């Protein structure tokens, strides 16, 4: 079996010349993305469309880094802030209305724990799935194989090593559920501060 086939099946694989040919193709698109004027939104949008495996008008603020691009699938209204890194050795599936704060890292890639096995050059990738309406705070790390539910907030600086259920705030290292998100949070802005009346009326018109 070719190493590309092994990689795509989630098996141990080695990054050989065929694998690196795919990585080189991605790097050319990343160079264009990361060196395009911020104000040239049309060109940025076109590059992102070519880079990602699936997107609906995704917005990415450079710099952005990934391995392949074609393994990343994002839904509507996706936004990644500065310095996002996605190691997409395996599929990364992200739903609608998801926000990634600066320095978010999503890692499907991993290596064996035992040193001599790791030194063999074999590695692996395990799929990551993120639901709809998820906000991931700055400097958070999502580890291989993790599934994050819909309507979730991941606090800044978290390291997510296990699955996170729907409708909750989770944070920490390792990341754990802190509390559910309820109707009481609907008008919250920051901690116990509420959204002002003018903005609230606009929100309720949408």
Coordinates of C-alpha atoms in Angstrom, one line a residue:
X1 CA 0.0 0.0 0.0
X2 CA 1.3 3.5 -0.9
X3 CA 2.1 5.8 2.0
X4 CA -0.6 8.3 0.8
X5 CA -3.1 5.5 1.0
X6 CA -1.9 4.5 4.5
X7 CA -2.1 8.1 5.6
X8 CA -5.7 8.5 4.3
X9 CA -6.8 5.3 6.1
X10 CA -5.4 6.6 9.4
X11 CA -2.6 4.0 9.4
X12 CA 1.0 4.5 10.2
X13 CA 2.8 6.1 7.2
X14 CA 6.0 7.7 6.2
X15 CA 6.1 11.1 4.5
X16 CA 7.8 10.0 1.3
X17 CA 8.3 11.9 -2.0
X18 CA 4.7 11.4 -3.1
X19 CA 3.4 12.8 0.2
X20 CA 5.9 15.8 0.0
X21 CA 4.7 16.6 -3.5
X22 CA 1.2 17.3 -2.1
X23 CA 2.7 19.4 0.7
X24 CA 4.8 21.4 -1.8
X25 CA 1.6 22.2 -3.8
X26 CA 0.0 23.5 -0.6
X27 CA 3.0 25.6 0.3
X28 CA 2.8 27.5 -2.9
X29 CA -0.8 28.4 -2.2
X30 CA 0.1 29.3 1.4
X31 CA 2.9 31.6 0.1
X32 CA 0.4 33.4 -2.1
X33 CA -2.1 33.7 0.8
X34 CA 0.4 34.9 3.3
X35 CA 1.9 37.5 0.9
X36 CA -1.4 39.0 -0.4
X37 CA -2.4 42.5 0.7
X38 CA -5.0 42.3 3.5
X39 CA -7.2 44.8 1.6
X40 CA -7.3 42.5 -1.5
X41 CA -10.3 40.5 -0.2
X42 CA -11.2 39.2 -3.6
X43 CA -7.8 37.6 -4.2
X44 CA -7.6 36.3 -0.7
X45 CA -11.1 34.7 -1.1
X46 CA -10.0 33.0 -4.4
X47 CA -6.8 31.6 -2.8
X48 CA -8.7 30.3 0.2
X49 CA -11.2 28.6 -2.2
X50 CA -8.3 26.9 -4.0
X51 CA -6.6 25.9 -0.8
X52 CA -9.3 24.4 1.3
X53 CA -11.1 21.1 0.5
X54 CA -14.5 22.8 1.2
X55 CA -15.5 26.3 2.1
X56 CA -18.4 28.7 1.7
X57 CA -16.8 32.2 1.7
X58 CA -14.4 31.4 4.5
X59 CA -12.3 34.3 5.8
X60 CA -8.7 33.7 7.0
X61 CA -6.5 36.5 8.3
X62 CA -2.9 35.7 7.4
X63 CA -0.6 34.3 8.4
X64 CA -2.1 30.8 8.1
X65 CA -0.4 27.5 8.0
X66 CA -1.5 23.9 7.1
X67 CA 0.0 20.8 5.5
X68 CA -2.3 20.0 2.6
X69 CA -5.4 22.2 2.6
X70 CA -7.6 19.7 0.8
X71 CA -8.3 17.9 4.1
X72 CA -9.9 21.0 5.6
X73 CA -13.6 21.4 5.2
X74 CA -15.4 24.4 6.7
X75 CA -19.0 25.5 6.6
X76 CA -20.6 28.9 6.3
X77 CA -19.2 32.0 7.9
X78 CA -15.9 30.5 9.0
X79 CA -13.3 32.9 10.4
X80 CA -9.7 32.1 11.4
X81 CA -7.8 35.0 13.0
X82 CA -4.0 35.6 12.8
X83 CA -1.5 32.8 12.9
X84 CA -3.9 29.8 12.7
X85 CA -2.2 26.4 12.2
X86 CA -4.1 23.3 11.0
X87 CA -2.0 20.1 10.6
X88 CA -4.5 18.4 8.3
X89 CA -2.8 15.0 7.8
X90 CA -6.4 13.6 8.4
X91 CA -9.7 15.3 7.8
X92 CA -10.6 18.5 9.7
X93 CA -14.3 19.1 9.5
X94 CA -15.6 22.4 10.9
X95 CA -19.3 23.4 10.8
X96 CA -21.1 26.7 10.2
X97 CA -20.5 30.0 12.1
X98 CA -17.2 28.9 13.7
X99 CA -14.6 31.4 14.9
X100 CA -11.0 30.7 15.6
X101 CA -9.1 33.3 17.7
X102 CA -5.4 34.1 17.1
X103 CA -2.9 31.3 17.5
X104 CA -5.4 28.5 17.4
X105 CA -3.7 25.2 16.5
X106 CA -5.6 22.1 15.3
X107 CA -3.4 19.0 15.1
X108 CA -4.6 15.8 13.5
X109 CA -0.9 14.7 13.2
X110 CA 0.8 12.5 15.8
X111 CA 3.8 10.3 16.4
X112 CA 4.4 7.0 18.3
X113 CA 5.2 7.4 22.0
X114 CA 8.0 4.9 22.2
X115 CA 11.3 6.5 21.0
X116 CA 12.7 3.8 18.7
X117 CA 9.3 3.4 17.1
X118 CA 9.0 7.2 16.7
X119 CA 12.5 7.4 15.2
X120 CA 11.5 5.0 12.4
X121 CA 9.8 8.0 10.7
X122 CA 6.3 6.5 10.9
X123 CA 3.5 8.9 11.9
X124 CA -0.3 9.1 11.8
X125 CA -3.3 11.4 11.4
X126 CA -6.6 11.2 13.2
X127 CA -9.7 13.1 12.1
X128 CA -10.9 16.2 14.1
X129 CA -14.6 17.3 13.9
X130 CA -15.9 20.6 15.2
X131 CA -19.7 21.3 15.1
X132 CA -21.7 24.5 14.3
X133 CA -21.5 27.8 16.2
X134 CA -18.2 27.0 18.0
X135 CA -15.8 29.8 19.2
X136 CA -12.3 28.6 20.1
X137 CA -10.3 31.0 22.2
X138 CA -6.7 32.2 21.5
X139 CA -3.7 30.0 21.9
X140 CA -5.9 26.8 22.2
X141 CA -4.7 23.5 20.9
X142 CA -7.0 20.8 19.5
X143 CA -5.4 17.4 19.6
X144 CA -5.7 14.4 17.2
X145 CA -9.0 12.5 17.1
X146 CA -11.0 15.1 19.1
X147 CA -14.7 15.8 18.4
X148 CA -16.1 19.1 19.6
X149 CA -19.9 19.5 19.7
X150 CA -22.1 22.4 18.4
X151 CA -22.7 25.6 20.3
X152 CA -19.5 25.4 22.3
X153 CA -17.0 27.9 23.6
X154 CA -13.4 26.8 24.3
X155 CA -11.6 29.1 26.6
X156 CA -8.3 30.7 25.7
X157 CA -5.2 28.7 26.3
X158 CA -7.0 25.3 26.4
X159 CA -5.5 22.0 25.3
X160 CA -8.4 19.8 24.1
X161 CA -7.4 16.1 24.4
X162 CA -10.9 14.6 24.7
X163 CA -14.3 15.1 23.1
X164 CA -16.4 18.1 24.3
X165 CA -20.3 17.8 24.2
X166 CA -22.8 20.3 22.7
X167 CA -23.9 23.5 24.5
X168 CA -21.1 24.1 27.0
X169 CA -18.1 26.3 28.0
X170 CA -15.0 24.3 28.4
X171 CA -11.4 25.4 29.2
X172 CA -8.1 24.4 30.8
X173 CA -5.2 22.0 30.3
X174 CA -6.5 19.4 29.8
X175 CA -9.7 21.1 28.6
X176 CA -12.8 20.2 30.7
X177 CA -16.4 21.3 30.7
X178 CA -16.9 24.2 33.1
X179 CA -20.6 24.7 32.7
X180 CA -23.5 24.5 30.2
X181 CA -24.6 27.4 28.0
X182 CA -28.2 28.3 28.8
X183 CA -30.9 30.9 27.9
X184 CA -29.5 33.0 30.8
X185 CA -26.4 33.6 28.6
X186 CA -28.4 35.0 25.7
X187 CA -27.9 38.7 26.4
X188 CA -24.5 38.3 28.1
X189 CA -21.6 40.3 26.6
X190 CA -18.7 40.0 29.0
X191 CA -19.0 38.1 32.3
X192 CA -22.2 39.5 33.9
X193 CA -22.3 42.6 31.7
X194 CA -25.3 42.7 29.4
X195 CA -25.5 43.8 25.7
X196 CA -26.9 47.4 25.6
X197 CA -30.4 48.0 24.5
X198 CA -29.5 49.6 21.1
X199 CA -27.4 46.6 20.0
X200 CA -29.9 44.1 21.5
X201 CA -32.7 45.5 19.4
X202 CA -30.6 45.1 16.2
X203 CA -29.7 41.6 17.2
X204 CA -33.4 40.7 17.7
X205 CA -34.2 42.1 14.2
X206 CA -31.9 39.6 12.5

